[in-house]
Short mmCIF file of C-alpha atoms in Angstrom, two decimals:
data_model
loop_
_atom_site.label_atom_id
_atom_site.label_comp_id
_atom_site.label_asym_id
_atom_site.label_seq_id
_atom_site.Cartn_x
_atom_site.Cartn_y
_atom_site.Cartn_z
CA UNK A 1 -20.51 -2.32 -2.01
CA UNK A 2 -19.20 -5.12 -0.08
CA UNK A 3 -15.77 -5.25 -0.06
CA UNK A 4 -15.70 -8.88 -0.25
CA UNK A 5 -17.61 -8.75 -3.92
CA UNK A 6 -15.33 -5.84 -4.75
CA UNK A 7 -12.11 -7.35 -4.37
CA UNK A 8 -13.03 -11.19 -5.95
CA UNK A 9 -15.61 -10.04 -8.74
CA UNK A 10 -14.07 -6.88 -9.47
CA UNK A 11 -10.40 -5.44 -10.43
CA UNK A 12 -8.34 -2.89 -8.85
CA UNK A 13 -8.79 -0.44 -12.13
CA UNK A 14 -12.99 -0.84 -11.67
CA UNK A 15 -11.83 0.09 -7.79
CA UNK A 16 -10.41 2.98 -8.30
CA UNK A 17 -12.74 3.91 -11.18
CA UNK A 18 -15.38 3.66 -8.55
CA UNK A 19 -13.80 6.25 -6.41
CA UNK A 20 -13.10 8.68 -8.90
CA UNK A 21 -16.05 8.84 -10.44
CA UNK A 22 -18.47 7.21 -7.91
CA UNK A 23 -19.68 4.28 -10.05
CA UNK A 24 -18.33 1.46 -11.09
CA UNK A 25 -17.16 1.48 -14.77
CA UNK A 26 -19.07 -0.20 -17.68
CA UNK A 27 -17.33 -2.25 -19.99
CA UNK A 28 -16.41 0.62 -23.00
CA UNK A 29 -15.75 2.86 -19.62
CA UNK A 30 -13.15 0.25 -17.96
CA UNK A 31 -11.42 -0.14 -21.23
CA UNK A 32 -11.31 3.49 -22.04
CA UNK A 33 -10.06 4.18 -18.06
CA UNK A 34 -7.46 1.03 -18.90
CA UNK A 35 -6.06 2.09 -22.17
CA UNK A 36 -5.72 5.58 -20.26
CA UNK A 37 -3.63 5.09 -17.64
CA UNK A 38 -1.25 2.83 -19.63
CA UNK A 39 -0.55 5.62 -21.77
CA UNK A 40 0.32 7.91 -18.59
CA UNK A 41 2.22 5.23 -16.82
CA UNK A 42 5.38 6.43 -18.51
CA UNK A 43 7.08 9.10 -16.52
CA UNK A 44 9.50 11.86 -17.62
CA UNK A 45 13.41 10.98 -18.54
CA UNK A 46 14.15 13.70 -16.24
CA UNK A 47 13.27 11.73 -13.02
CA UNK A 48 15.63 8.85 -14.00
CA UNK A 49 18.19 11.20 -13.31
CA UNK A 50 16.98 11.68 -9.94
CA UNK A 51 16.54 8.28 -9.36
CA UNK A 52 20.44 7.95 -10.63
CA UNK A 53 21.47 10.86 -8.00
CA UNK A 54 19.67 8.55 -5.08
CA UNK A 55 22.60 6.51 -3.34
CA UNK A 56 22.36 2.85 -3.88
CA UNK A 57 21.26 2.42 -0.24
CA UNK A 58 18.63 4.53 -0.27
CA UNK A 59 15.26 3.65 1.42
CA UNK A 60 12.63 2.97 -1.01
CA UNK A 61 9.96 4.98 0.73
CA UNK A 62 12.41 7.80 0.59
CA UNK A 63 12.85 8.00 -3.06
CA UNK A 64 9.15 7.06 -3.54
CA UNK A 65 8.44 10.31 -1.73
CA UNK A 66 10.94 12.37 -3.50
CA UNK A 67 10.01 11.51 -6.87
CA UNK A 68 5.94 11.74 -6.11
CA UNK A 69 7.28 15.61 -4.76
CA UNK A 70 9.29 15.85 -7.75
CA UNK A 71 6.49 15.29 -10.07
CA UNK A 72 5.16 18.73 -9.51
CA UNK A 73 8.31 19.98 -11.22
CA UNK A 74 7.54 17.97 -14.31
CA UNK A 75 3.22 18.44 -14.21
CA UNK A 76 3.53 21.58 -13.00
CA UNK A 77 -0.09 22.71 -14.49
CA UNK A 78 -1.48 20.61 -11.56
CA UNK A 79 -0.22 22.97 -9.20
CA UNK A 80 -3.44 24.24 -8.94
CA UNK A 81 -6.61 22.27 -10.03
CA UNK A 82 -9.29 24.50 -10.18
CA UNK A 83 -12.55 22.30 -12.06
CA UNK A 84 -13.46 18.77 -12.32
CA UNK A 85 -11.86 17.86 -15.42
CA UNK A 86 -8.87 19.14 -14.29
CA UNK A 87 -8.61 17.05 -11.31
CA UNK A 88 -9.56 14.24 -13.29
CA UNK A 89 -6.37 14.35 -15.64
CA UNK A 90 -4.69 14.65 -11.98
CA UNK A 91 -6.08 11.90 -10.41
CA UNK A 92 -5.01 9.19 -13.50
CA UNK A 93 -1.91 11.14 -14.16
CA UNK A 94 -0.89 10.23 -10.52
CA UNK A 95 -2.37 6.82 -10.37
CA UNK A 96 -0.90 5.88 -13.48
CA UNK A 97 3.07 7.08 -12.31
CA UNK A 98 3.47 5.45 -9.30
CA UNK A 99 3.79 2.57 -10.30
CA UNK A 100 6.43 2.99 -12.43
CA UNK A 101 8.17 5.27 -9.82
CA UNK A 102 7.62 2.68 -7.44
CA UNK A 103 9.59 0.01 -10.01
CA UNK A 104 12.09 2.69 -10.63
CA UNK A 105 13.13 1.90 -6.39
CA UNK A 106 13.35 -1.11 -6.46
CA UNK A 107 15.68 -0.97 -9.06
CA UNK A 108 17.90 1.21 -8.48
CA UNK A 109 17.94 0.07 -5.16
CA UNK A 110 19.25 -3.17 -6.65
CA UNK A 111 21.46 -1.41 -9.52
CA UNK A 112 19.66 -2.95 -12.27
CA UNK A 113 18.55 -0.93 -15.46
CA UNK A 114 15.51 0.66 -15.14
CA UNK A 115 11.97 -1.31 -16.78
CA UNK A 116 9.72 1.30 -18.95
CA UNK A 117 5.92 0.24 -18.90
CA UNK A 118 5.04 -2.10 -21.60
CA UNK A 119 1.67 -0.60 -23.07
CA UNK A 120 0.73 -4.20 -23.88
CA UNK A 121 0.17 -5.17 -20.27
CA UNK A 122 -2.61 -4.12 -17.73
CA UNK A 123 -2.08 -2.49 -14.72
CA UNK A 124 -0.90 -4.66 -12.41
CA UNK A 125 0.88 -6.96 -14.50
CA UNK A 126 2.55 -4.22 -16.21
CA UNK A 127 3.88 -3.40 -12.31
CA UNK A 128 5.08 -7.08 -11.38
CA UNK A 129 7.30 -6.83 -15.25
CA UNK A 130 8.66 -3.37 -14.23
CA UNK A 131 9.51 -5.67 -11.03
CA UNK A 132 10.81 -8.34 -12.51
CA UNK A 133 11.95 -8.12 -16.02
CA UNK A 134 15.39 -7.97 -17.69
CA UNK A 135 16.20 -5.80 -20.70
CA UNK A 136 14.51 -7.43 -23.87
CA UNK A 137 12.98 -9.95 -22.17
CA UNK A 138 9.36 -10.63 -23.15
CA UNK A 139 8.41 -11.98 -18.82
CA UNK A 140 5.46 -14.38 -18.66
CA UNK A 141 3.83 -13.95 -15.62
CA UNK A 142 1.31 -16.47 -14.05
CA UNK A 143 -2.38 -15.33 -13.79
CA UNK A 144 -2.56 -16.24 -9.97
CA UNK A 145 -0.02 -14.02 -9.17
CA UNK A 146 -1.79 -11.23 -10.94
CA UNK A 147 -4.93 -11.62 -9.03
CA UNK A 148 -3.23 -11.64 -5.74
CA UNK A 149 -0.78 -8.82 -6.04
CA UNK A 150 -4.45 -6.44 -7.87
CA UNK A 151 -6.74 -7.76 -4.77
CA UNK A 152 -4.06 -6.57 -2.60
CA UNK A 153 -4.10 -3.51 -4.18
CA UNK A 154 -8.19 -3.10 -4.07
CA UNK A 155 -7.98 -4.26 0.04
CA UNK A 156 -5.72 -1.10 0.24
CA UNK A 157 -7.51 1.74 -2.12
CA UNK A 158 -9.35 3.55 0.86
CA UNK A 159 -9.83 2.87 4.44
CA UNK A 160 -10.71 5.44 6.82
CA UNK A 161 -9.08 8.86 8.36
CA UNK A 162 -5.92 6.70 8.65
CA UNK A 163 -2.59 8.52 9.67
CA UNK A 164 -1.68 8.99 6.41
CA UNK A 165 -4.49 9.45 4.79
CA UNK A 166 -5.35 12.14 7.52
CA UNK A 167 -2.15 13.96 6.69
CA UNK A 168 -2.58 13.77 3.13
CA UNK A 169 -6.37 15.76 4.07
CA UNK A 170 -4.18 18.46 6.52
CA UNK A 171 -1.63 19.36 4.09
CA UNK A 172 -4.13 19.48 1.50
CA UNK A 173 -5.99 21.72 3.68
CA UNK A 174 -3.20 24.47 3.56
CA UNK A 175 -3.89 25.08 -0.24
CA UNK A 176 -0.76 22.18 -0.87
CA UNK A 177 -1.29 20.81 -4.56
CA UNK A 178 -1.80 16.75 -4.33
CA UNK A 179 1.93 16.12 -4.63
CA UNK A 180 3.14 17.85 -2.28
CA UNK A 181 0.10 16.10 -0.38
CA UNK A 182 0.72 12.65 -1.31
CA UNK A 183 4.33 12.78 -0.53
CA UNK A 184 3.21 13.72 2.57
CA UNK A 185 1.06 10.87 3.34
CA UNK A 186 4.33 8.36 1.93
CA UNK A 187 5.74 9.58 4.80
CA UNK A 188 3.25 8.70 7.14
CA UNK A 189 2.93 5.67 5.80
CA UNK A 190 6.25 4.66 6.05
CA UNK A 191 6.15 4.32 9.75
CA UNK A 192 6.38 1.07 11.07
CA UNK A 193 2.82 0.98 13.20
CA UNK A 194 1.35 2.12 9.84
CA UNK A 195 2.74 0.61 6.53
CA UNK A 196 5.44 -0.70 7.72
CA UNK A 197 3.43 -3.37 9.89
CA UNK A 198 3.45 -6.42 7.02
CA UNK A 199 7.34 -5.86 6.98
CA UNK A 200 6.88 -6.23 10.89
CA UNK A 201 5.51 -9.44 10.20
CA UNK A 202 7.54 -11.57 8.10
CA UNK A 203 10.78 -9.70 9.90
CA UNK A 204 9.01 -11.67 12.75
CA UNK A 205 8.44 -14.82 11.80
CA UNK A 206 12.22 -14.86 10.80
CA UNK A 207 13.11 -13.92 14.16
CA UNK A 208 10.96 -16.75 15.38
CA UNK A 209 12.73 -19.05 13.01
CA UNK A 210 11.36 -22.18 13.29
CA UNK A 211 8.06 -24.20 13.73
CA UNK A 212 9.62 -25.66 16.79
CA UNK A 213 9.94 -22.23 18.30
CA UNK A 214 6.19 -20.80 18.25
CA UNK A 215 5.33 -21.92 21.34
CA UNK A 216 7.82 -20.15 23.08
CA UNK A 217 6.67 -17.08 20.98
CA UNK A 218 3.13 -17.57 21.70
CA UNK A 219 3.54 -17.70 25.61
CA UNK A 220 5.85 -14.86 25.32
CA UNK A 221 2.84 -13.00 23.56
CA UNK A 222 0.67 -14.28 26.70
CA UNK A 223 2.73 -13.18 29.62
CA UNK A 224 2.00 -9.56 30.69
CA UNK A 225 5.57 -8.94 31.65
CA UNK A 226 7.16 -9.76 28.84
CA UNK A 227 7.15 -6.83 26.11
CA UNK A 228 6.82 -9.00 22.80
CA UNK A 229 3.54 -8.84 20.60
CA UNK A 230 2.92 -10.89 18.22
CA UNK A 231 2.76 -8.87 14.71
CA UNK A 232 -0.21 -9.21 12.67
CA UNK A 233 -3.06 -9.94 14.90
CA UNK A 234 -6.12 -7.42 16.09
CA UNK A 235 -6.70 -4.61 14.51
CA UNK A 236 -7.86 -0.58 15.75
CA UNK A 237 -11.11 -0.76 13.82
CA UNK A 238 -12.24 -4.43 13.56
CA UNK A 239 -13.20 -5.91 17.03
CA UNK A 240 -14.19 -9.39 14.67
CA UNK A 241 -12.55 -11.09 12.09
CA UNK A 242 -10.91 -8.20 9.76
CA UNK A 243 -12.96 -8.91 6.39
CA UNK A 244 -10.05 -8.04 4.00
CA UNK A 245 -7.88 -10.47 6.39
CA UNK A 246 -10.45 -13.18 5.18
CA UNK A 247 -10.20 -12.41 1.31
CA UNK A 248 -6.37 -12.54 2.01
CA UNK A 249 -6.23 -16.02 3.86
CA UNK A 250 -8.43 -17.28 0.42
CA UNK A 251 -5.71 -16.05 -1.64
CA UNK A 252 -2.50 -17.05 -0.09
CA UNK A 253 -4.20 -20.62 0.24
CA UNK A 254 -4.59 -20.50 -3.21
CA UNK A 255 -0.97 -19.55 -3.94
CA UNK A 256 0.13 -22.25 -2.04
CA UNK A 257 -1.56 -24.95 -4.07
CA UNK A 258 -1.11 -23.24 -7.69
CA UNK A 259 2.59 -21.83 -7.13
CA UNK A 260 3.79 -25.06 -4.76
CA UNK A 261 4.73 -22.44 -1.54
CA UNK A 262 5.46 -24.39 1.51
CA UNK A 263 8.49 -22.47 3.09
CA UNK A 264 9.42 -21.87 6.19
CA UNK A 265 7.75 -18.49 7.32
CA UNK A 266 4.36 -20.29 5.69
CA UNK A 267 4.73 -22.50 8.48
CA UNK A 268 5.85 -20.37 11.25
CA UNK A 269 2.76 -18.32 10.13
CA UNK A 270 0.51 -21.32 9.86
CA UNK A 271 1.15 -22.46 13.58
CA UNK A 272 0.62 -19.11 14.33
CA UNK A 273 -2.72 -18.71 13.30
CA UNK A 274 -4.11 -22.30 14.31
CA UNK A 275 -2.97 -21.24 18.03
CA UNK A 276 -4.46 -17.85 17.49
CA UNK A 277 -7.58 -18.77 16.18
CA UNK A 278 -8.11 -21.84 18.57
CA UNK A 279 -6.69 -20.23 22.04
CA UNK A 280 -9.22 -18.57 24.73
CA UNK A 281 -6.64 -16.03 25.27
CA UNK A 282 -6.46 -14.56 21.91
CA UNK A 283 -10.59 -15.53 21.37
CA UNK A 284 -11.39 -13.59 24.24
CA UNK A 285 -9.53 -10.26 23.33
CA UNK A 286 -10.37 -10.78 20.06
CA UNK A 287 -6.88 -10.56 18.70
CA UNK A 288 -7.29 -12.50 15.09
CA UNK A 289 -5.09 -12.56 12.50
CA UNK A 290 -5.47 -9.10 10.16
CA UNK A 291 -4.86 -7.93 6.32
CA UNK A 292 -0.66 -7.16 7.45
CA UNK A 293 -0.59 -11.03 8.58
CA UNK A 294 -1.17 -12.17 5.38
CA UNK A 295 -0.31 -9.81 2.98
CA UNK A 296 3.42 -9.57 4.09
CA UNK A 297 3.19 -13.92 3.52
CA UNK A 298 1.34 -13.37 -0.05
CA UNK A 299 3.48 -10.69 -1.11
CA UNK A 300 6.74 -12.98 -0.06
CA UNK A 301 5.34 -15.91 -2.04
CA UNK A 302 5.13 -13.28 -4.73
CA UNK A 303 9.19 -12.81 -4.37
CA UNK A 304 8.74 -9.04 -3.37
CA UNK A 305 11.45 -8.19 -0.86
CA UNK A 306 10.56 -6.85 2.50
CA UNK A 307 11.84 -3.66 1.90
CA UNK A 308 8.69 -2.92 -0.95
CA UNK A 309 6.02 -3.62 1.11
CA UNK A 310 5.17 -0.53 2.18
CA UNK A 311 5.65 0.84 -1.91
CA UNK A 312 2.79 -1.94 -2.71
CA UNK A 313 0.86 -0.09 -0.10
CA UNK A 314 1.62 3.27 -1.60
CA UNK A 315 0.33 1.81 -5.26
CA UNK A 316 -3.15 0.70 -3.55
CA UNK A 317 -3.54 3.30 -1.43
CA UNK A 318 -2.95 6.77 -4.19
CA UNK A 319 -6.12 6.49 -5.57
CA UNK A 320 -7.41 6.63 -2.20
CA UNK A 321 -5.33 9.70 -1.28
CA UNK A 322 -5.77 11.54 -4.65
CA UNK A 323 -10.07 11.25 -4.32
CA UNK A 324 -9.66 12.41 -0.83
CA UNK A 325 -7.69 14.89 -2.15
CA UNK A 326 -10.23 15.82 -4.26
CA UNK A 327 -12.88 15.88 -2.28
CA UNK A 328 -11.60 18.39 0.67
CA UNK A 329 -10.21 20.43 -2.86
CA UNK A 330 -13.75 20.58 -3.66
CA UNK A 331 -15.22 22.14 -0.21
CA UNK A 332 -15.34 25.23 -0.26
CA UNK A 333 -16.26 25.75 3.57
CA UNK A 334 -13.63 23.65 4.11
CA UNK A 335 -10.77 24.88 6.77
CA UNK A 336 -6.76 24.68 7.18
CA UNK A 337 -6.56 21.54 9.46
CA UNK A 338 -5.67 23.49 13.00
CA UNK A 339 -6.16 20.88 16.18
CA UNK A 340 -6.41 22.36 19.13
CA UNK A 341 -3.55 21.93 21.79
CA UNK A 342 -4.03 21.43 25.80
CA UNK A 343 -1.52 22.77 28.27
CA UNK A 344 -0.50 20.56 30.75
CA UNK A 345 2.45 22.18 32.35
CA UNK A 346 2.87 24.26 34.80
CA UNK A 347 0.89 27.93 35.76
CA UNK A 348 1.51 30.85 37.15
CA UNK A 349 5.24 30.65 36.94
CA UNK A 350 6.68 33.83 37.99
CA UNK A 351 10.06 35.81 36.68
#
């Protein structure tokens, strides 16, 4: 499928439906998958506790690790999936948590009493009133926002022998069960040339500061001896246009005219990308803006602090990790992950 089609025709849920099962869902099957993983979205009292034990401080990709580990002590009969059903339960038992686990951070990173799932509400909207909601309150939240925060999602479901996708597939290789696996791959993720990059962004454009300032940036960026980059442009795979990068600038456009955003960073960013897009020297390495440019300016339109970006990531990307999980679980001829290592010291070193 295009990805394009996928991600403004389709929803996350039919996404990740499409990955566990390998076809997109039909209608009684999407309602059925739906209905599902609402029910499973609420997670044992037990890991409140351990939320409560996490210092106030405490990183979110940190506890979002811990209590995706920690969920092995809870679904313990998952520590080893033998058939296909089994893995199924797995897969939506995981997909349906995180979530909530990833709500769970942000508030008690922010003291404020934990948000249970409100079976009521869809998947992504169900995440955004975890997010935002206080006690009692019965949160409207705007359509537009929904669709941008679930095609964010979809852009990140799969992409790739990433780094943490690839160590989710090595640690799965050793026999791991897909916690311990997917805890793994938070970890990768949570460096800052991998999930961390949309963070990199906006922490950017803040540093930059001001419209008036970007063309100081943007010959910085230019000049060979000077070490800054500019965040949020070319990409490892795409030598063109990035096409989730294009979905993305659709969106955020979109958010500015429905939701009235016109701050600063929007700006900043906006200056940015005319340059960018406009300038030999970035047309002729082919440096154009990619999915972490705008998905760190959507998802601060969207009032999600800086410090969750890489948990959104973690929430589009599990379904991802739990099918590729799945799939190595499922090979047989399949080997531990072992790369090979080259010596390049010295030889012939005597005693």
């Amino acid at each position: 499928y295009n990805i394009s089609d996928l991600a403004t025709k389709k929803s996350y849920l039919d996404v990740a439906y499409l990955l566990l099962v390998g076809k997109l869902p039909n209608e009684k099957e999407r309602a059925e998958f739906d209905i599902e993983l609402r029910k499973r979205s609420f997670v044992h009292e037990g890991l409140k506790r351990l939320f409560d034990a996490f210092p106030d401080k405490a990183h979110p990709m940190a506890m979002m690790s811990s209590a995706v580990s920690a969920l092995s002590t809870f679904y313990f009969e998952h520590l080893n999936v033998t058939t296909k059903e089994e893995a199924q339960v797995m897969a939506r038992r995981i997909i349906a948590k995180i979530p909530t686990l990833a709500a769970f951070t942000h508030r008690r990173m922010f003291g404020i009493p934990y948000i249970y799932p409100d079976i009521e509400r869809p998947f992504t909207e169900n995440f955004l009133y975890m997010m935002r909601a206080y006690p009692g309150e019965n949160l409207e939240i705007r359509d537009v926002e929904v669709k941008a925060l679930d095609t964010i999602f979809t852009l990140h479901a799969d992409h790739e022998q990433n780094a943490s996708t690839s160590t989710v597939r090595a640690v799965a290789s050793t026999g791991a069960h897909p916690y311990a696996s997917l805890s793994a791959g938070i970890n990768a993720l949570w460096g800052r040339a991998h999930g961390g990059a949309n963070e990199s962004v906006i922490a950017q454009l803040e540093y930059i500061g001001s419209v008036d300032n970007v063309d100081e940036f943007i010959a910085r960026a230019k000049d060979p001896s000077d070490e800054f980059k500019l965040m949020g442009f070319g990409h490892r795979v795409y030598k063109n246009f990035d096409p989730r990068a294009k979905i993305l600038k659709n969106l955020l456009d979109q958010l500015k005219d429905e939701l009235g955003v016109n701050n600063d960073l929007l700006k900043i960013a906006e200056k940015i990308e005319q340059i960018a897009l406009e300038d030999e020297y970035f047309i002729q390495r082919k440096l154009y803006p990619n999915i972490d440019f705008y998905s760190g300016l959507i998802l601060t339109a969207l009032k999600i602090p800086k410090s969750m970006f890489t948990i959104i990531f973690v929430i589009g990307r599990s379904v991802g990790w739990v099918t590729q999980w799945i799939e190595l679980n499922n090979d047989h001829e399949m080997k531990i992950a072992r790369p090979r290592q080259r010596y390049i010291g010295e030889v012939k070193k005597g005693l």
